[in-house]
Tab-separated table of C-alpha atoms and ligand atoms in Angstrom:
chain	number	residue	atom	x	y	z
A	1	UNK	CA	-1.572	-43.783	35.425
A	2	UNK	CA	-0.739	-40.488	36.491
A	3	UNK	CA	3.240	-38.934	35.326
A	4	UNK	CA	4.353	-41.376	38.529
A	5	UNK	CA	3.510	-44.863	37.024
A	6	UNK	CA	0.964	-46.428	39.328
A	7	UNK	CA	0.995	-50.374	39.912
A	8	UNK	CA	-2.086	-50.258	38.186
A	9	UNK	CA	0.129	-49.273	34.937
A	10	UNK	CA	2.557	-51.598	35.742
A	11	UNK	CA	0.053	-54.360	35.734
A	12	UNK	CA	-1.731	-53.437	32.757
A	13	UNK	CA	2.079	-53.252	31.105
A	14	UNK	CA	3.401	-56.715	32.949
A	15	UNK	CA	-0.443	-58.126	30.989
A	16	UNK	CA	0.970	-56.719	27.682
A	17	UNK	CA	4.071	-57.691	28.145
A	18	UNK	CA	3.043	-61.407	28.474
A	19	UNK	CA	1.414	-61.278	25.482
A	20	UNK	CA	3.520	-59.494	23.042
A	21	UNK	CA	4.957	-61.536	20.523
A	22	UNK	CA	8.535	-62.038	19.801
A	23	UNK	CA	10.843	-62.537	16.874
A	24	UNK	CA	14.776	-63.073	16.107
A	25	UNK	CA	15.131	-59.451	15.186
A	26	UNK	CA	13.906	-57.780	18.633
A	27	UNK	CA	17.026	-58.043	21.008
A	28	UNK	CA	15.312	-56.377	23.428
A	29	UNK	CA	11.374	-55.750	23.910
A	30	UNK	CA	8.849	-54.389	26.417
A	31	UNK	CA	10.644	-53.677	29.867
A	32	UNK	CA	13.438	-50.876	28.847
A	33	UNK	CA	13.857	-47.331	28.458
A	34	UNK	CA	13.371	-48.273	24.354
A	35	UNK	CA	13.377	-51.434	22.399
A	36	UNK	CA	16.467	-52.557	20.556
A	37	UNK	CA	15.973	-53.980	16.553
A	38	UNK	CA	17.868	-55.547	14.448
A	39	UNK	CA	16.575	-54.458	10.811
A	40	UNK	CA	18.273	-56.427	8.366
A	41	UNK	CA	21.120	-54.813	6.254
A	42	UNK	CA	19.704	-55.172	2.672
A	43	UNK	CA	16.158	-53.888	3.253
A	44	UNK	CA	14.752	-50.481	3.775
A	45	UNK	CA	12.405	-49.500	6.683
A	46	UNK	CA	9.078	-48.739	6.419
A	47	UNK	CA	7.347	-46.928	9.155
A	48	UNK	CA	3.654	-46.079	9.661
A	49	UNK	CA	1.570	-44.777	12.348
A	50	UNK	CA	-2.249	-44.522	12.793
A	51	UNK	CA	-4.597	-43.491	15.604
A	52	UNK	CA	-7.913	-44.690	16.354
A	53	UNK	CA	-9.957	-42.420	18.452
A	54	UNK	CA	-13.272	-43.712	20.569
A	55	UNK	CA	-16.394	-42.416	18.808
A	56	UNK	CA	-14.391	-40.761	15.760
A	57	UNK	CA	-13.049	-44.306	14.503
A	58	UNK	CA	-14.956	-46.538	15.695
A	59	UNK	CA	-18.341	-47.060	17.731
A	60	UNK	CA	-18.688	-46.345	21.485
A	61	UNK	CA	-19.849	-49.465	21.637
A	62	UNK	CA	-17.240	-51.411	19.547
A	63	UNK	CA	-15.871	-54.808	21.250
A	64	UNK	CA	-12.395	-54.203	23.053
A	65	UNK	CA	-11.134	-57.180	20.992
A	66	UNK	CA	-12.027	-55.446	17.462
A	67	UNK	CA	-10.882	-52.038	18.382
A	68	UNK	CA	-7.950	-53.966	19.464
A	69	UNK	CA	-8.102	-55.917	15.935
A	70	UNK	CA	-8.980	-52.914	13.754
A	71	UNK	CA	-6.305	-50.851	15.390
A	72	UNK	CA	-3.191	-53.145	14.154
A	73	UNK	CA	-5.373	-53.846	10.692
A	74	UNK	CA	-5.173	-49.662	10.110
A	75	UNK	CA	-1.766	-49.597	10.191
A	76	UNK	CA	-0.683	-53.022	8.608
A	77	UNK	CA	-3.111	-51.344	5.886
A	78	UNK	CA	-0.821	-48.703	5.569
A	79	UNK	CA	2.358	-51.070	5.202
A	80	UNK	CA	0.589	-53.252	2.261
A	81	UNK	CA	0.339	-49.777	0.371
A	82	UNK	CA	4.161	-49.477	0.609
A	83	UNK	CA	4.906	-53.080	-0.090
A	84	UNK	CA	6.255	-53.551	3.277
A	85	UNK	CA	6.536	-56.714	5.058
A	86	UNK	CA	5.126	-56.073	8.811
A	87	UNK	CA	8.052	-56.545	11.614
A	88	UNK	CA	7.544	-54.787	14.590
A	89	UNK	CA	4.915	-52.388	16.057
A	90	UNK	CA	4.694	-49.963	19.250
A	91	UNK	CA	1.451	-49.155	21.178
A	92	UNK	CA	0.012	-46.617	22.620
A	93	UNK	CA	-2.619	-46.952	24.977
A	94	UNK	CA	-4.834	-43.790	26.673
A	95	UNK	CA	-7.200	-45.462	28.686
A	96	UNK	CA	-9.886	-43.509	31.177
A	97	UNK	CA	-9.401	-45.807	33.728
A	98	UNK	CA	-7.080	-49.154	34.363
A	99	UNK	CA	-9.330	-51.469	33.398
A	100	UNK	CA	-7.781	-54.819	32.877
A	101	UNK	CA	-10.550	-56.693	31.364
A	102	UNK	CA	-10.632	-54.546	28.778
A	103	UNK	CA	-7.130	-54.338	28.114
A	104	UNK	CA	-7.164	-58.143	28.107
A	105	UNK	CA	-10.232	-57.806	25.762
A	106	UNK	CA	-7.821	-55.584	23.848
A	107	UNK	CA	-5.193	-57.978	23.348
A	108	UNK	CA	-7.281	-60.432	22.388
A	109	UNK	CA	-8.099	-58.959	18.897
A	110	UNK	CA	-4.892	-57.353	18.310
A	111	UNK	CA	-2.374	-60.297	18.921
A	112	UNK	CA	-4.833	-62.561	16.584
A	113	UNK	CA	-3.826	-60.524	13.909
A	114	UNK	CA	-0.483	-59.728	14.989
A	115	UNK	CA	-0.040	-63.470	15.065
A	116	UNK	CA	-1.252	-63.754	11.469
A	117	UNK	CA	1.165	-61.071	9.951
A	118	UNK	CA	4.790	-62.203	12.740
A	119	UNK	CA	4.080	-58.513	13.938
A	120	UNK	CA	6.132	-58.335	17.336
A	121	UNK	CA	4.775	-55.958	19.529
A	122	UNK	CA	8.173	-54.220	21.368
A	123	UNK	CA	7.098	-51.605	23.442
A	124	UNK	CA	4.747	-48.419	23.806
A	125	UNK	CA	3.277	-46.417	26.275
A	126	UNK	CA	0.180	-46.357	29.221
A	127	UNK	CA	-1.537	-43.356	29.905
A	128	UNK	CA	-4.979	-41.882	31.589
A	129	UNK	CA	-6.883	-40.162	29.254
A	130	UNK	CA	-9.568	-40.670	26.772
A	131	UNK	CA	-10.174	-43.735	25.286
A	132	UNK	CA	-7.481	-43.912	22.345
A	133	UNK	CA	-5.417	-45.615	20.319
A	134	UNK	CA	-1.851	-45.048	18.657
A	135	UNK	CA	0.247	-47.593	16.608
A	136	UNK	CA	3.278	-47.653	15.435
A	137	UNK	CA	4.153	-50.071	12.910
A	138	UNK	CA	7.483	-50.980	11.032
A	139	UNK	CA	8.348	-53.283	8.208
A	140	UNK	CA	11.048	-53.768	5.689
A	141	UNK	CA	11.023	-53.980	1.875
A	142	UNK	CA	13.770	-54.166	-0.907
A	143	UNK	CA	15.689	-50.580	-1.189
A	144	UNK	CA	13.460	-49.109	-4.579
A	145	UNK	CA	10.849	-51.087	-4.427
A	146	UNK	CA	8.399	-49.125	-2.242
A	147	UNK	CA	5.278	-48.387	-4.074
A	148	UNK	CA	4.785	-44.707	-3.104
A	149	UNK	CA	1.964	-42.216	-4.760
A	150	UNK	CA	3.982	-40.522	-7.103
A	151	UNK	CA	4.774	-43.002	-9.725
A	152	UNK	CA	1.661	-43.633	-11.708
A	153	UNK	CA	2.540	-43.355	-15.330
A	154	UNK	CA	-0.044	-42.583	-18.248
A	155	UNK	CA	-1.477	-45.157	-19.892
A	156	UNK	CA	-0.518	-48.147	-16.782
A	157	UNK	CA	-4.012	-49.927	-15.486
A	158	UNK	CA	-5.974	-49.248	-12.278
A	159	UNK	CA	-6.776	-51.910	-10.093
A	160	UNK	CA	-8.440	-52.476	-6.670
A	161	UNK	CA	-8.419	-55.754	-4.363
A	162	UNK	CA	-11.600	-57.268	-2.729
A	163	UNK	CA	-15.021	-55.120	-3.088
A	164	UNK	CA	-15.620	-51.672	-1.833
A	165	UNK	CA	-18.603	-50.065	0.274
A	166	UNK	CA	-18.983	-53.062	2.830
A	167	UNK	CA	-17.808	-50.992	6.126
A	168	UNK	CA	-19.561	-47.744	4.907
A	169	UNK	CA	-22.621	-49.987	4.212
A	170	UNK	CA	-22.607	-51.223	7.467
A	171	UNK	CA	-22.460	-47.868	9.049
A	172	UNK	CA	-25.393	-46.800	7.227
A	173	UNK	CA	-27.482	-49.384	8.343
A	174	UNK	CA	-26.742	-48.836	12.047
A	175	UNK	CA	-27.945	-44.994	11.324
A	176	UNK	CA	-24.410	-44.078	11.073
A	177	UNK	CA	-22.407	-41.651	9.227
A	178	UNK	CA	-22.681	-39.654	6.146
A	179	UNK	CA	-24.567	-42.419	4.631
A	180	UNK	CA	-27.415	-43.328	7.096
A	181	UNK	CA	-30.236	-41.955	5.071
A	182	UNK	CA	-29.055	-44.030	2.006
A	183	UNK	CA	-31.917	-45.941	0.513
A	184	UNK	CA	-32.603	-49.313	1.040
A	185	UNK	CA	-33.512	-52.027	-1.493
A	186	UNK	CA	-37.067	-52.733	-1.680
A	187	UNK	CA	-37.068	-56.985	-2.336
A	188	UNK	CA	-34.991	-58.087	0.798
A	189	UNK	CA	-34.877	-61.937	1.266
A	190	UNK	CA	-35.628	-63.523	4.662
A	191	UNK	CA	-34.970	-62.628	8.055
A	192	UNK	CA	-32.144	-65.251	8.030
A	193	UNK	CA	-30.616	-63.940	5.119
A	194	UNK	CA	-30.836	-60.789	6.036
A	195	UNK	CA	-29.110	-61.520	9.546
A	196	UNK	CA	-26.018	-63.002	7.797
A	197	UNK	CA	-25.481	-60.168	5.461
A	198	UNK	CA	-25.625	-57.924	8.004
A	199	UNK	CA	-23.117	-59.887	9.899
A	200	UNK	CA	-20.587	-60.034	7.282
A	201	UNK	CA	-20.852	-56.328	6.476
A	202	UNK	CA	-20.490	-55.881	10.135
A	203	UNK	CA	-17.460	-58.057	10.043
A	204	UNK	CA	-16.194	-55.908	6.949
A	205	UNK	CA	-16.073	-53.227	9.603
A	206	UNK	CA	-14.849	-54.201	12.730
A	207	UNK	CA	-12.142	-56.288	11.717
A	208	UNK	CA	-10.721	-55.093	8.184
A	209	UNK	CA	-8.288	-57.505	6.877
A	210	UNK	CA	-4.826	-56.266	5.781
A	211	UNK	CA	-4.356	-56.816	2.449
A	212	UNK	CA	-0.538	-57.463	3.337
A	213	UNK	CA	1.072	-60.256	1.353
A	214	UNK	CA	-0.914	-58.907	-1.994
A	215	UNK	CA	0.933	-55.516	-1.324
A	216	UNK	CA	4.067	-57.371	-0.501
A	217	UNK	CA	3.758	-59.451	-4.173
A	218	UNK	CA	2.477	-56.556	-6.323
A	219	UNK	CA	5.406	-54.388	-5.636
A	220	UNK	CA	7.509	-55.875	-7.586
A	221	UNK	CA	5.223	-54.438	-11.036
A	222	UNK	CA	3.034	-51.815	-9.274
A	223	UNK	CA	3.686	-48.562	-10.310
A	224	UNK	CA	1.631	-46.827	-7.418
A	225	UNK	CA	-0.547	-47.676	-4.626
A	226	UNK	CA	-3.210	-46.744	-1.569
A	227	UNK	CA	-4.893	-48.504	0.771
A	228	UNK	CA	-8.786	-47.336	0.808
A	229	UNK	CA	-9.610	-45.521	3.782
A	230	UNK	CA	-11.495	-42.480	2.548
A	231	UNK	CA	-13.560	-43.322	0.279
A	232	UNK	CA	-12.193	-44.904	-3.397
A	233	UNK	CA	-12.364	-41.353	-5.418
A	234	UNK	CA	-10.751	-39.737	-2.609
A	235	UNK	CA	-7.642	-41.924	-2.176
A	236	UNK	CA	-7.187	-42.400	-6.088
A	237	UNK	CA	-7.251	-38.728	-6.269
A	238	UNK	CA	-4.215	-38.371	-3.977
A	239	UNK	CA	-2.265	-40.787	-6.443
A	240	UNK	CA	-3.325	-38.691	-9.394
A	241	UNK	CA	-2.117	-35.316	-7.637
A	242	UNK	CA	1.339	-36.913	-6.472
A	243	UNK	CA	2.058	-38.272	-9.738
A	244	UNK	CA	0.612	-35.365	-11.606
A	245	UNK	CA	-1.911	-37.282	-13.513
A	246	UNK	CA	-5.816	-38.295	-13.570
A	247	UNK	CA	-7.587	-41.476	-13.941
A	248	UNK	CA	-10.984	-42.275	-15.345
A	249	UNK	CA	-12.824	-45.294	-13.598
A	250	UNK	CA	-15.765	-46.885	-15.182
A	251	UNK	CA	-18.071	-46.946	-12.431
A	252	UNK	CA	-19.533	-50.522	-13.701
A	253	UNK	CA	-16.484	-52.192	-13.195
A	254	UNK	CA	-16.428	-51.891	-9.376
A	255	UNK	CA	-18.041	-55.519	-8.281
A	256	UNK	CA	-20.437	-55.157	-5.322
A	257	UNK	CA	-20.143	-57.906	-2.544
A	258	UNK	CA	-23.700	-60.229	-2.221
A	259	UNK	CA	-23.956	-58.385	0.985
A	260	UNK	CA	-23.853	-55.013	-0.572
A	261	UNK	CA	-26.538	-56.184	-3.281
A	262	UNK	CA	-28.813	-57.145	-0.798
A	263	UNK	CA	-29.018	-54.297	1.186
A	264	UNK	CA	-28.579	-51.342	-1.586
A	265	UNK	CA	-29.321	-50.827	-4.942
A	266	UNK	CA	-27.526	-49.481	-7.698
A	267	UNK	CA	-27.353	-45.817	-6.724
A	268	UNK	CA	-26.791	-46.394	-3.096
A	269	UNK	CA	-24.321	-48.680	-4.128
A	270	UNK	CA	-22.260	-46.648	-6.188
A	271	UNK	CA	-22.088	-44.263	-3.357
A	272	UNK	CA	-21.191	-46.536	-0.865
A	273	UNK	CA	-18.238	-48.038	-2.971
A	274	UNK	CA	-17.002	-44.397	-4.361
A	275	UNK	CA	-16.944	-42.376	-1.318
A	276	UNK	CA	-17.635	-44.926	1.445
A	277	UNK	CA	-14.211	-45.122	3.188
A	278	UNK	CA	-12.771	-47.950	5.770
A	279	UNK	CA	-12.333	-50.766	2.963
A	280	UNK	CA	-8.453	-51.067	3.718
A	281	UNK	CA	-8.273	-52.512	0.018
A	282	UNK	CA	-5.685	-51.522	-2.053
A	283	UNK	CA	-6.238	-49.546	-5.214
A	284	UNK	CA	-3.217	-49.795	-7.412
A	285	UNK	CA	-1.665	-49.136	-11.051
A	286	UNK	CA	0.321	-51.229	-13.040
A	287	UNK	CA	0.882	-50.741	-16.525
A	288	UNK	CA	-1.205	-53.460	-19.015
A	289	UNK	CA	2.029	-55.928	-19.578
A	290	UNK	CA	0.791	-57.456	-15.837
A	291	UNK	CA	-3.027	-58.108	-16.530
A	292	UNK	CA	-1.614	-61.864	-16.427
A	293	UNK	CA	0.141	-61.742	-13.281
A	294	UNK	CA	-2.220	-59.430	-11.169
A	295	UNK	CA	-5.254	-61.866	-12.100
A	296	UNK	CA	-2.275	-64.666	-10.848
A	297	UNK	CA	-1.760	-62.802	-7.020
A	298	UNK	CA	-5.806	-62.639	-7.291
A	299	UNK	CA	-6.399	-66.071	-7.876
A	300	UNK	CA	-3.204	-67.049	-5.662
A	301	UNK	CA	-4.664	-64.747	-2.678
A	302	UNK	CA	-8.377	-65.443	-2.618
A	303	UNK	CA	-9.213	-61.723	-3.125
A	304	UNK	CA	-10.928	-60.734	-6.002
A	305	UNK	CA	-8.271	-58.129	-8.174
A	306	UNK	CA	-10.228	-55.749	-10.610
A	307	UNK	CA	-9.164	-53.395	-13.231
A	308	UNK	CA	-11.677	-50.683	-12.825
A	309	UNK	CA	-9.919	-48.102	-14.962
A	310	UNK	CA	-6.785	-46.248	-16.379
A	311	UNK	CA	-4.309	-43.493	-15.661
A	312	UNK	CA	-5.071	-40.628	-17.852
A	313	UNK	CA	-2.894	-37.587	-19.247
A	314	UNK	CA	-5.782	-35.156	-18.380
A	315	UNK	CA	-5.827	-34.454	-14.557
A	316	UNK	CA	-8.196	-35.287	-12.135
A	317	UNK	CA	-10.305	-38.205	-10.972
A	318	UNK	CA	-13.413	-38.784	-13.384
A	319	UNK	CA	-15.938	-41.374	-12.998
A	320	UNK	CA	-17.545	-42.897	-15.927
A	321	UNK	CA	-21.080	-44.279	-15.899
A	322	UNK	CA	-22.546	-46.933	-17.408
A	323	UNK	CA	-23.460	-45.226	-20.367
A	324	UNK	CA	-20.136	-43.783	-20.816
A	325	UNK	CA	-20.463	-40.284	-19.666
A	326	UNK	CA	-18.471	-38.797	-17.863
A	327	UNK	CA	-18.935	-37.385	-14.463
A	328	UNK	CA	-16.273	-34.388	-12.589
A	329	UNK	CA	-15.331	-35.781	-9.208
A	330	UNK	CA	-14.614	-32.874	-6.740
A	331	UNK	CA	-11.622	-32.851	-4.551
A	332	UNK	CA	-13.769	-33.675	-1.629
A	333	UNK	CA	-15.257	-36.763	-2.804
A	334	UNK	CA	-17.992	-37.829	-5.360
A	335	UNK	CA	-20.524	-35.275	-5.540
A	336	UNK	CA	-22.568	-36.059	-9.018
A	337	UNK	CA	-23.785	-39.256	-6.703
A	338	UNK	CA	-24.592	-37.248	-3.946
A	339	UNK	CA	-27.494	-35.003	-5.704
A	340	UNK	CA	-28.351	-37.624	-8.336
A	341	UNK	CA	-31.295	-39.582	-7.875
A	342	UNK	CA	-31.360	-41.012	-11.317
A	343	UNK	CA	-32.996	-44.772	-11.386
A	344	UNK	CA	-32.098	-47.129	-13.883
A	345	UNK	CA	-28.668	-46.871	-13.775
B	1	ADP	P1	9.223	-45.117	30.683
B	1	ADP	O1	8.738	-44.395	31.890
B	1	ADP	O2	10.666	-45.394	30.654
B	1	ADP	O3	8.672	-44.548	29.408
B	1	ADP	P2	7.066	-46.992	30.877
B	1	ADP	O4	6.738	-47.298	32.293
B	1	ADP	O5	6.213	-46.054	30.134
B	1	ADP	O6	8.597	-46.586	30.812
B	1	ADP	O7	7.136	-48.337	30.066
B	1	ADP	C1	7.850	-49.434	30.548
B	1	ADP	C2	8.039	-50.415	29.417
B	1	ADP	O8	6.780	-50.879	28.995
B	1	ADP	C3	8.702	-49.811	28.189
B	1	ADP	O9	9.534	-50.802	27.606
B	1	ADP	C4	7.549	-49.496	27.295
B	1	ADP	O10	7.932	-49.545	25.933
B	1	ADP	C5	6.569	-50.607	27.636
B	1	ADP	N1	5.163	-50.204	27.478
B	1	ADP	C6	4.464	-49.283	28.167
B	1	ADP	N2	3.197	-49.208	27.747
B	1	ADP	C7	3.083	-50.118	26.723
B	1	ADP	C8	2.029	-50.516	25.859
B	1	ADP	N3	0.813	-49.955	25.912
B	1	ADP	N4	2.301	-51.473	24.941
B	1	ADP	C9	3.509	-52.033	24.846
B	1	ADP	N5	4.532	-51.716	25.637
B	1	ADP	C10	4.342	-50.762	26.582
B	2	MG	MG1	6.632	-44.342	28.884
């Protein structure tokens, strides 16, 4: 895989290729100088690129098939936030050696969610190099319909899908992260129990799930939207700034999967779900004349759809405890919950 492509590279291409899903729209895929789309006429495209780097993004010891997985799931993450309905994607592979297991391992994870979503992949690029990752993805939606960061409007709801914290929680109990020294709760159930929660907060972070056709639904009322990745206060805040407002978000709203609960308690919780980061839910505002139809997508979808709070004239991104006071979020993330060791709340 050196600037003269080896037949190593060729291989590890001709195993892609093999496996790369098609559609109507690609007129030509893998095997050119470029691919050639068709996008259709009455739809704008929506392009997104994220990059997964080995031991920044995920584990040194992370499956090929989930990097593979979590890799596409980033960036179809990114398309729910715009509303966009996934197409296409290109793939960039730097591998330290050409190792076709894991390349097959790879593919595995990736095409079982590009298989879910129609996402064809149509062409990309094999290099030597450290272990990383870089996707491309492309999708269409309705010219003006995009939900983009700088439309939130005083007064409109805020709303998240799923529950937060799950990923960061299962960082933290690997030892992981800015959360490892998080405490744990005290009355944990059996070893059985505790072996399945771990496993599904495990799951929650190897293999996020795209929240894509909830994005693609709520566009057509959403006023803004995110997908999680930072941390909750974090992302919200970078709605606020584009649209030049501020939210307050009652911290008691924010449901807390069983998993979450049986691991943390209410502080750690709060902490997790806050400032946590690799959710890949959407947070969202839409003014109070949906409530109906967003609890409607929720109950359509399967995922859970809470209002947790509401776009405020005053700027900034405030946090409201249970007792109703208020709390001053920094720009870099929540840091009242990061010195407070107040029980009881
Ligand atoms: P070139 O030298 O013209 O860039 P390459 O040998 O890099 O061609 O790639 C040959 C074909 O294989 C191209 O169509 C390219 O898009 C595709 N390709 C290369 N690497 C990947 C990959 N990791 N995933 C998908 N397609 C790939
Ligand atoms: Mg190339």
């Amino acid at each position: 895989m050196s600037a003269t492509p080896t037949d190593a590279e060729f291989s590890l291409i001709d195993r892609i290729r093999a496996r790369a899903l098609s559609r109507d729209d690609v007129v030509l895929g893998i095997g050119d100088d470029a691919a050639l789309l068709r996008p259709p006429s009455d739809r704008e495209l929506v392009v997104a690129m994220d990059t997964l780097n080995a031991g920044v993004h995920f584990p040194d010891d992370a499956s090929p098939a989930d990097i593979g997985w979590k890799a596409l799931a980033v960036n179809l993450s990114d398309l729910a936030a715009m509303g966009a309905e996934p197409a296409w994607c290109t793939l960039s592979l730097s591998l330290p050696r050409a190792d076709s297991d894991w390349v097959d391992g790879f593919l595995d994870g990736f095409s079982d969610l590009a298989k879910m979503h129609r996402v064809a992949l149509v062409g990309g690029d094999t290099t030597r190099g450290p272990l990383s990752i870089c996707i491309t993805a492309h999708g269409f939606v309705k010219p003006g319909r995009a939900m983009r960061r700088d439309s939130a409007r005083v007064g409109d709801d805020v709303w998240i899908t799923g529950t937060l914290g799950d990923a960061a929680a299962a960082l933290a109990l690997r030892g992981l992260g800015a959360n490892a020294s998080l405490a744990r709760a005290h009355n944990i159930g059996s070893r059985e129990e505790e072996a399945c929660s771990r496993e599904v907060l495990e799951a929650r972070l190897a293999r996020p799930q795209p929240r894509v056709e909830i994005g693609y639904v709520i566009a057509s009322f959403a006023t803004s939207c995110i997908d999680i990745s930072d941390g909750l206060l974090a992302d919200l805040g970078h709605i606020a700034r584009a649209s030049g407002v501020g939210m307050s978000i009652a911290s008691d709203a924010l449901t807390a999967s069983a998993e979450l609960r049986f691991f943390f308690d209410t502080d750690a919780r709060s902490t997790l779900q806050f400032r946590g980061g690799d959710d890949y839910e959407l947070g969202f505002t839409a003014p109070p004349s949906a409530r109906d139809v967003v609890q409607e997508v929720g109950h359509t979808s399967g995922v859970s759809i809470t209002r947790i709070g509401a776009v405020t004239e005053r700027t900034g991104v405030r946090a409201l405890d249970v007792n109703g006071d208020e709390v001053t979020v920094s720009g870099q993330g929540f840091q009242h919950f990061a010195s407070d060791t107040t029980a009881g709340r």
